[in-house]
C-alpha positions as a printed NumPy array, in Angstrom:
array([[  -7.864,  -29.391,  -59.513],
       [  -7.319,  -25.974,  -61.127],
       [  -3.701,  -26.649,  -60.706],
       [  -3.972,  -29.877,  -62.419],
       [  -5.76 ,  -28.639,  -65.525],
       [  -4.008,  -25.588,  -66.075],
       [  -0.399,  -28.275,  -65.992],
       [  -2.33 ,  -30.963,  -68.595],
       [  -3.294,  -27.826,  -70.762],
       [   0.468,  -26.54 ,  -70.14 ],
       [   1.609,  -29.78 ,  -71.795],
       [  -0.395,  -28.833,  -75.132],
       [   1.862,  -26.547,  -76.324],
       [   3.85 ,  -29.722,  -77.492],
       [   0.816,  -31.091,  -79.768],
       [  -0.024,  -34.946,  -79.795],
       [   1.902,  -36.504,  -83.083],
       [  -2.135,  -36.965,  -84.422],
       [  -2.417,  -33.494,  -84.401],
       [   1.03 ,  -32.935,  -86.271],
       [  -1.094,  -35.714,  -88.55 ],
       [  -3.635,  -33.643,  -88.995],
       [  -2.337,  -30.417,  -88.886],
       [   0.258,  -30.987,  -92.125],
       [  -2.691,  -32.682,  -93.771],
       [  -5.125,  -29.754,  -94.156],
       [  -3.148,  -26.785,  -95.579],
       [  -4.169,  -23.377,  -94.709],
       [  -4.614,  -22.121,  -98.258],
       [  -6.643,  -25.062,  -99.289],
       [  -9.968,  -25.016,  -99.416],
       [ -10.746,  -28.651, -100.146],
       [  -9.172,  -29.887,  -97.325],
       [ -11.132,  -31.749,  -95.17 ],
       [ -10.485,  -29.87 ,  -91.938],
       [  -9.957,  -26.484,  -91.621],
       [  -6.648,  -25.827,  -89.264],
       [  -8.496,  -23.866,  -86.39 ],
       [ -10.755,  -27.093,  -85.646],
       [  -7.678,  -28.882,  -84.592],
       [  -7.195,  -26.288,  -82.188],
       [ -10.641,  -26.461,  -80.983],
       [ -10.16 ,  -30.514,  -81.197],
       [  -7.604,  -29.895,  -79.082],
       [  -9.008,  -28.375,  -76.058],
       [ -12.265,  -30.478,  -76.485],
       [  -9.75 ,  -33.492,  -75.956],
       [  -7.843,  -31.285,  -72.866],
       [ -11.066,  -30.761,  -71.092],
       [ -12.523,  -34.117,  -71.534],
       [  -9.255,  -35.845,  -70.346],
       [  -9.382,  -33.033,  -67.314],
       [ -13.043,  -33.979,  -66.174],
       [ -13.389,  -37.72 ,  -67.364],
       [ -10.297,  -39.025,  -65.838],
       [  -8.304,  -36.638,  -64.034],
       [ -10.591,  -34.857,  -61.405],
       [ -11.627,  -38.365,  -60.596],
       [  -8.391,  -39.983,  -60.067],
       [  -6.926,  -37.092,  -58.37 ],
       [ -10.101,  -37.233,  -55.821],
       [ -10.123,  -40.813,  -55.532],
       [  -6.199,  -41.32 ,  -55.177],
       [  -6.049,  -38.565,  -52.585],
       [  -9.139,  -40.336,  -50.598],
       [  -7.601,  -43.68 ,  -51.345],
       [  -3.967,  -42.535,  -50.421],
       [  -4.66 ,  -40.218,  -47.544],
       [  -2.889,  -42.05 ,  -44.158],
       [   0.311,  -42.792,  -46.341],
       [   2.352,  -41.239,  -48.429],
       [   2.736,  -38.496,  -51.317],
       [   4.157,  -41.458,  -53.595],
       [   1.028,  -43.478,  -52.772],
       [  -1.366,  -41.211,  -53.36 ],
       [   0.144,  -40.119,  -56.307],
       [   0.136,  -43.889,  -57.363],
       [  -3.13 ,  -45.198,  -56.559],
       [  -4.15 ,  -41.894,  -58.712],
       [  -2.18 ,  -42.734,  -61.065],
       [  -3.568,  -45.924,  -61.283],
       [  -7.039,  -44.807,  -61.245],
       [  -6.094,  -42.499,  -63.84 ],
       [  -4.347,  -45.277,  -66.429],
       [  -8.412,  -47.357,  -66.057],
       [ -10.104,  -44.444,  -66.585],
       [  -8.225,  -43.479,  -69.941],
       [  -8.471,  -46.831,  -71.376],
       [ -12.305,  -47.316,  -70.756],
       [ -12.77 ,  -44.056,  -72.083],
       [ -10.25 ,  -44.817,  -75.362],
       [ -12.391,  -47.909,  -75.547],
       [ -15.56 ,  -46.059,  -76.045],
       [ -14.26 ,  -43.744,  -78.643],
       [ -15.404,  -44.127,  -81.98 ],
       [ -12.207,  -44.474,  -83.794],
       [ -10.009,  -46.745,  -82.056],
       [ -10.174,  -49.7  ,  -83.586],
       [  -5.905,  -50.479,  -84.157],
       [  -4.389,  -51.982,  -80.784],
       [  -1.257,  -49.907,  -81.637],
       [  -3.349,  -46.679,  -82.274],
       [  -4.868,  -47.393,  -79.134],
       [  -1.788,  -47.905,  -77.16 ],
       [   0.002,  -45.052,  -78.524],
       [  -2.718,  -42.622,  -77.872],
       [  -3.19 ,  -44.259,  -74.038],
       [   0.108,  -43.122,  -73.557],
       [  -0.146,  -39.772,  -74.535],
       [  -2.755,  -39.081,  -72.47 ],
       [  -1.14 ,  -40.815,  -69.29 ],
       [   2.099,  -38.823,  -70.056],
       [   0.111,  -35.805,  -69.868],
       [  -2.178,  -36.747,  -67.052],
       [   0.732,  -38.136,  -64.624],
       [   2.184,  -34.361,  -65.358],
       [  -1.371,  -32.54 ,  -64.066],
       [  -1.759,  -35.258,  -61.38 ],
       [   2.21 ,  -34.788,  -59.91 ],
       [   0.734,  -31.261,  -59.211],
       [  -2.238,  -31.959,  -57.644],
       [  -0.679,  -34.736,  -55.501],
       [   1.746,  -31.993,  -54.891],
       [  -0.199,  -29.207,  -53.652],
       [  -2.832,  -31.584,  -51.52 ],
       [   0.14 ,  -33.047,  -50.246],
       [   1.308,  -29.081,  -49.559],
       [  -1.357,  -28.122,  -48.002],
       [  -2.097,  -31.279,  -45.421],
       [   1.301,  -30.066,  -44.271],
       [   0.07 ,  -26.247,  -43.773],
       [  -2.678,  -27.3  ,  -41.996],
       [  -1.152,  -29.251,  -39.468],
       [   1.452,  -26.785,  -38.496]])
């Protein structure tokens, strides 16, 4: 799972377009602006972290259980699965999301990024089945 996380958070260095938003919208010079630059950061990670142990430590665990007498590409698929549920119940619950195209667009962000973080860990469990059987 550490490989996992440390991929999503790789994927951060190219910022969600909300963040872009947000970022051009609260100048650093400004003091009236409504949020100060280094809380996007932090808004950031808070949104890495939560992705990492809401959706994808589950749906890496569960695919892999699910997935485990086949295939890499099934595992990686049933996780993947898992994974797409899991985001949108979670979107759902979010306070903010009330636009189907907001939703939507933000859903897929966070799959893009997950299916990165779980092609690694579906890697590497995959890897090391393989090591232990030889």
């Amino acid at each position: 799972m550490h490989l996992s996380g440390a991929i999503l958070l790789f994927t951060y260095v190219i910022p969600p377009a909300w963040a872009l938003d947000a970022y051009g919208a609260a100048p650093a010079g400004d003091p009236s602006a409504d949020i100060p630059p280094f809380v996007i950061f932090a808004e950031l990670l808070v949104h890495c972290v939560g992705f990492h142990v809401l959706v994808q430590i589950p749906s890496g665990l569960l695919g892999t259980r699910l997935g485990l007498d086949h295939g890499g590409l099934i595992t990686y698929a049933s996780a993947l699965a898992i994974a797409g549920v899991l985001t949108a119940a979670a979107l759902l619950m979010a306070p903010r999301m009330g636009d189907v195209g907001e939703l939507m667009q933000v859903w897929a962000d966070f799959m893009v990024r997950g299916s990165l973080g779980l092609a690694g860990y579906a890697w590497a469990t995959r890897r090391s089945r393989e090591i232990t059987k030889t």
